CSV table of C-alpha atoms in Angstrom, one decimal:
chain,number,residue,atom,x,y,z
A,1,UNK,CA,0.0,0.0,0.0
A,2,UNK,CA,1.1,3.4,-1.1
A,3,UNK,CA,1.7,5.4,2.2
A,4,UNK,CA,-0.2,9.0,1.9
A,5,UNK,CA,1.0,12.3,2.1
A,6,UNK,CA,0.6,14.3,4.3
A,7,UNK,CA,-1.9,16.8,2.9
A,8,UNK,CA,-4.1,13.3,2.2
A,9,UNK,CA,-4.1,12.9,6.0
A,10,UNK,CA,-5.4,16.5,6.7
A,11,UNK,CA,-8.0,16.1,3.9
A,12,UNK,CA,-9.3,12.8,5.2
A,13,UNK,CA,-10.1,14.8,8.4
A,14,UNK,CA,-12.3,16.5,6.5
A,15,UNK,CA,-16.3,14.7,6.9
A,16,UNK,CA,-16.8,15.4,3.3
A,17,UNK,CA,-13.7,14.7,1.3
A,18,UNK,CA,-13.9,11.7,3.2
A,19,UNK,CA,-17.7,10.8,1.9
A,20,UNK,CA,-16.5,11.8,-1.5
A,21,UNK,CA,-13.6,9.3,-1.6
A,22,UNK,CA,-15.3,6.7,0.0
A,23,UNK,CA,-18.3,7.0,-2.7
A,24,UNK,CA,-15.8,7.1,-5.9
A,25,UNK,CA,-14.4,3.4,-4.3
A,26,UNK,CA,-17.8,2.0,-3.5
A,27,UNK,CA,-18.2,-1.0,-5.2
A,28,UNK,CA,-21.5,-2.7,-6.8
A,29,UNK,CA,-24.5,-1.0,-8.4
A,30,UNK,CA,-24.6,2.1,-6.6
A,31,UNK,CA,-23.8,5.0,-7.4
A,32,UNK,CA,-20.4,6.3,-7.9
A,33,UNK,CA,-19.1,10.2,-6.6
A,34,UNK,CA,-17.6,11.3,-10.3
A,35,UNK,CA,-15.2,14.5,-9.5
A,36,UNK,CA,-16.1,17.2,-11.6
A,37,UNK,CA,-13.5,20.3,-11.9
A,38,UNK,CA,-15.9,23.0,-13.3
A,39,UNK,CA,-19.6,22.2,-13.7
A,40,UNK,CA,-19.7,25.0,-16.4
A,41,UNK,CA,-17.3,24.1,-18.6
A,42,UNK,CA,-18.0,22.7,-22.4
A,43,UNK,CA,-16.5,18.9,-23.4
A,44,UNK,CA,-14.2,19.5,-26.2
A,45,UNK,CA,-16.3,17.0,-28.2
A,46,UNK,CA,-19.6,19.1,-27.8
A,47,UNK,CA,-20.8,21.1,-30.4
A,48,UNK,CA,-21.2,24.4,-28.0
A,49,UNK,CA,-17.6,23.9,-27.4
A,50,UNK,CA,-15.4,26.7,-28.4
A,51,UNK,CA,-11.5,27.6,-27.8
A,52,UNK,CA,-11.3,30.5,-25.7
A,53,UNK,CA,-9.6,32.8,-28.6
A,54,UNK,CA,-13.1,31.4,-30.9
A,55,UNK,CA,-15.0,33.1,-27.5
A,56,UNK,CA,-13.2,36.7,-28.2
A,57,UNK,CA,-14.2,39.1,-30.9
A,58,UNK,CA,-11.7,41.9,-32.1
A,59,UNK,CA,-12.9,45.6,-32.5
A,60,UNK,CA,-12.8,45.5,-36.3
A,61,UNK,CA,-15.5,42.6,-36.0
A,62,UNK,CA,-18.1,43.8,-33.7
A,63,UNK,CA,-18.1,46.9,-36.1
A,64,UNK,CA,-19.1,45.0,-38.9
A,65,UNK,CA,-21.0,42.9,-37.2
A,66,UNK,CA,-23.0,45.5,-35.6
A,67,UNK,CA,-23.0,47.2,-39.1
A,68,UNK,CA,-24.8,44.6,-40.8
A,69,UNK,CA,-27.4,44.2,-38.2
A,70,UNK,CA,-27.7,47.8,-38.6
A,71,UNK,CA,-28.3,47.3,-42.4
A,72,UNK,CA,-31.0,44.4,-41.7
A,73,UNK,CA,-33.0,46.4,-39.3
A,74,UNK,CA,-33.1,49.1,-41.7
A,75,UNK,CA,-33.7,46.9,-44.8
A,76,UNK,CA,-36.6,45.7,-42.5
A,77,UNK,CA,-38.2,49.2,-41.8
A,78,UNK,CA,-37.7,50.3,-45.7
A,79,UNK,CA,-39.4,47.1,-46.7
A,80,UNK,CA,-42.2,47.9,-44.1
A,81,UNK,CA,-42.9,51.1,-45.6
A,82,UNK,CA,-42.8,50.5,-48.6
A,83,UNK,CA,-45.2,47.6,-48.2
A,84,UNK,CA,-47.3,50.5,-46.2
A,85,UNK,CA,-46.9,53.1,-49.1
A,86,UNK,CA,-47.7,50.7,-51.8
A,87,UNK,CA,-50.6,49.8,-50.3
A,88,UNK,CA,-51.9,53.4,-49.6
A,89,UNK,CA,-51.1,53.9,-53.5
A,90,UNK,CA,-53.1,51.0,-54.4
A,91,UNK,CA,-55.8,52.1,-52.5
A,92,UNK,CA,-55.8,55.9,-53.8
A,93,UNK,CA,-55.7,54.1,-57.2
A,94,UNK,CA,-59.0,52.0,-56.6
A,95,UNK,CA,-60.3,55.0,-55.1
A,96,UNK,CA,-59.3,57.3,-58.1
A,97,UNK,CA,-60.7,55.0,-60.5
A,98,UNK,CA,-64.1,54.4,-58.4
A,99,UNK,CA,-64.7,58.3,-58.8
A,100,UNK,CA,-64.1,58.1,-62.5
A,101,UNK,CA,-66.0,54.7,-63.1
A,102,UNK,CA,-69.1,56.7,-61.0
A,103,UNK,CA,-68.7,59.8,-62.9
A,104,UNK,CA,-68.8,57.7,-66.3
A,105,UNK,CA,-71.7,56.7,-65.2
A,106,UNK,CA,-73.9,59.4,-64.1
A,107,UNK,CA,-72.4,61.0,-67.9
A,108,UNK,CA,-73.5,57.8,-69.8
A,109,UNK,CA,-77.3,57.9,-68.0
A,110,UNK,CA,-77.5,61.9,-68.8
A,111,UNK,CA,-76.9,61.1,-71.6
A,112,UNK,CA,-79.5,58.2,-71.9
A,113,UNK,CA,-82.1,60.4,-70.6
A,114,UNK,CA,-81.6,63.3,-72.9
A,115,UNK,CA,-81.4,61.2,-75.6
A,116,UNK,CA,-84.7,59.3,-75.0
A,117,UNK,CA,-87.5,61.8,-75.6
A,118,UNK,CA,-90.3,60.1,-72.9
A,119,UNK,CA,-87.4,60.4,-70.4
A,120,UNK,CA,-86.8,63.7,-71.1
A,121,UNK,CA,-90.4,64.8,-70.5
A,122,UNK,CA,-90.5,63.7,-66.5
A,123,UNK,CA,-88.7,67.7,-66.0
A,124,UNK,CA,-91.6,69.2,-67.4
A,125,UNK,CA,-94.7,70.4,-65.5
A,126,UNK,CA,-97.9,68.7,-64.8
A,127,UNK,CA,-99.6,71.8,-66.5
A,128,UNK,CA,-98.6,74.4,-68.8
A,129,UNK,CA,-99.2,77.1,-66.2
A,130,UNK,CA,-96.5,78.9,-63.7
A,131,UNK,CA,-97.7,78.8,-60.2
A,132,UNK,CA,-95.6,81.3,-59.4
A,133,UNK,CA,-96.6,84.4,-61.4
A,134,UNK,CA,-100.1,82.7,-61.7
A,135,UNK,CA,-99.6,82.8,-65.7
A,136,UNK,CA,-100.2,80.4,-68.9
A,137,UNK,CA,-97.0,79.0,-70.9
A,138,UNK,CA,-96.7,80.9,-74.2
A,139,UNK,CA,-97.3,77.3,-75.9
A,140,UNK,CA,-99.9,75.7,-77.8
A,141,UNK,CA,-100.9,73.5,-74.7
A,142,UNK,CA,-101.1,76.8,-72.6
A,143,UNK,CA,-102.9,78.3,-75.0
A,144,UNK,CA,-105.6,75.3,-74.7
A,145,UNK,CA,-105.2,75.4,-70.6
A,146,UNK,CA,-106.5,79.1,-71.1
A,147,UNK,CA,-109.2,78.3,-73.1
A,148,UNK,CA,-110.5,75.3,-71.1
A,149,UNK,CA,-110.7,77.5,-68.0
A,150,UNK,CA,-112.5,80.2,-69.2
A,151,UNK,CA,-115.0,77.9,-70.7
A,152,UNK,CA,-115.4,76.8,-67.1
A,153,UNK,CA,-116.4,80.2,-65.9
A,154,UNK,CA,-118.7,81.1,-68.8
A,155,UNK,CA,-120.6,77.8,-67.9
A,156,UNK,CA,-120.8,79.2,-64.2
A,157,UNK,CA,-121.9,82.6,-65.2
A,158,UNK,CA,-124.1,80.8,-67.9
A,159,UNK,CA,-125.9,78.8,-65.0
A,160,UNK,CA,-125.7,81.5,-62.2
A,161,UNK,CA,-128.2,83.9,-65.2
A,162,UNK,CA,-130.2,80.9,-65.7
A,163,UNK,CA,-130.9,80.3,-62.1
A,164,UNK,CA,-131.3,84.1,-61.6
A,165,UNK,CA,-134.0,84.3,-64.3
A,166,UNK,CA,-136.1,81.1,-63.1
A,167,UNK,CA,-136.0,82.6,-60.0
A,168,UNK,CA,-137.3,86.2,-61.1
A,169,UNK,CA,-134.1,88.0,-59.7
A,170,UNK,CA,-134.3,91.8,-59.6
A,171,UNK,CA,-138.3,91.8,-60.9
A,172,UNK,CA,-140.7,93.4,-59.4
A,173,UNK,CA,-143.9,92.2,-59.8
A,174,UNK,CA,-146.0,95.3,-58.3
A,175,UNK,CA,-144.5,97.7,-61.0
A,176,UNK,CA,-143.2,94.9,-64.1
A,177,UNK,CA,-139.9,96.4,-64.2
A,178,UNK,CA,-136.4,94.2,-64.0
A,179,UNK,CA,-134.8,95.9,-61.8
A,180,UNK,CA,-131.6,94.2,-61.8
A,181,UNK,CA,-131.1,93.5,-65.0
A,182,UNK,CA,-129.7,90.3,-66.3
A,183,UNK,CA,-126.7,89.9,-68.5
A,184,UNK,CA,-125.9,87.1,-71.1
A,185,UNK,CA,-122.0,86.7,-70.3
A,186,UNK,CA,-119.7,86.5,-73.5
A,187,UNK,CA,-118.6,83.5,-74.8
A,188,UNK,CA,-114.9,82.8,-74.8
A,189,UNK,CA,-112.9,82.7,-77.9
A,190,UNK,CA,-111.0,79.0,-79.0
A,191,UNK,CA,-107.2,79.6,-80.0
A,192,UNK,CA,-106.3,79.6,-83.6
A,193,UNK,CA,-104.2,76.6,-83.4
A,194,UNK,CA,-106.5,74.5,-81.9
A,195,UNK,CA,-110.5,73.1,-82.6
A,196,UNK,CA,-112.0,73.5,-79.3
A,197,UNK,CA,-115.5,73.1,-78.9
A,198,UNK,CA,-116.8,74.4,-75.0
């Protein structure tokens, strides 16, 4: 047996060097103390494994390094706007030619309406006669209007005498005179251009 040295017999008087030593020489299937130096350290065969002038990076480097992450990140924010500001222009497009397409539109059914005569009538008046200035239209058909409403007063003057004479108005039958006497209203005169008979 090898005799031990003296800093061996100091460290066995230590409780828990002692447990450790007596665990790495236990024998069976239990389990067996393994020393390990530095329980952060990387195995040489693991892939995280690096040599400790790999783990250092010179000045020059990180300048470049930093510079092309720079360069990304901007890349990244141009390519954002851009996206942004081709959509806005899309949109302004769609919108531009939505106006257009409408205003095509409304031109093409102006258009439809002038040129369809029955269509074209629905911006005239019901009656040839401004209810404003209480007048008849200088036209044929206002002409007519005229005619046909004074026709409807001479038959209401016409049956207001006839009523007054079957009634006796304005005679007095003491002296036989007409006192009020009665008068045959005039009959209105039809336009030229038209054959009206009242």
């Amino acid at each position: 047996m090898k005799p031990r040295t003296r800093d061996e017999r100091h460290a066995m008087r230590d409780k828990e060097r002692l447990e450790r030593d007596r665990l790495s020489n236990r024998t069976g299937s239990y389990h067996r103390y393994e020393p390990v130096k530095d329980p952060t350290a990387v195995a040489p065969n693991c892939p995280s494994y690096a040599k400790p002038v790999d783990r250092f990076v010179t000045t020059e480097d990180v300048a470049a390094i930093e510079h092309k992450e720079r360069a990304q990140d901007y890349s990244k924010v141009m390519e954002k706007h851009e996206g942004r500001r081709q959509a806005r222009y899309k949109r302004e497009e769609d919108r531009w030619a939505a106006l257009d397409a409408k205003e095509r539109a409304e031109q093409m059914r102006l258009d439809r309406l002038q040129a369809d005569p029955i269509c074209g009538r629905k911006n005239v008046g019901g009656a040839p006669f401004n209810i404003v200035s209480q007048a008849y239209e200088p036209t044929a058909a206002g002409q007519k209007l005229k005619h046909h409403d004074d026709m409807v007063k001479f038959r209401g003057e016409l049956r207001s005498m006839n009523l007054a004479a079957r009634n006796h108005l304005g005679f007095n039958p003491i002296t036989g005179e007409q006192v009020y006497p009665i008068k045959i209203p005039e009959r209105p005169q039809a336009p030229a251009s038209t054959s009206i008979i009242g």
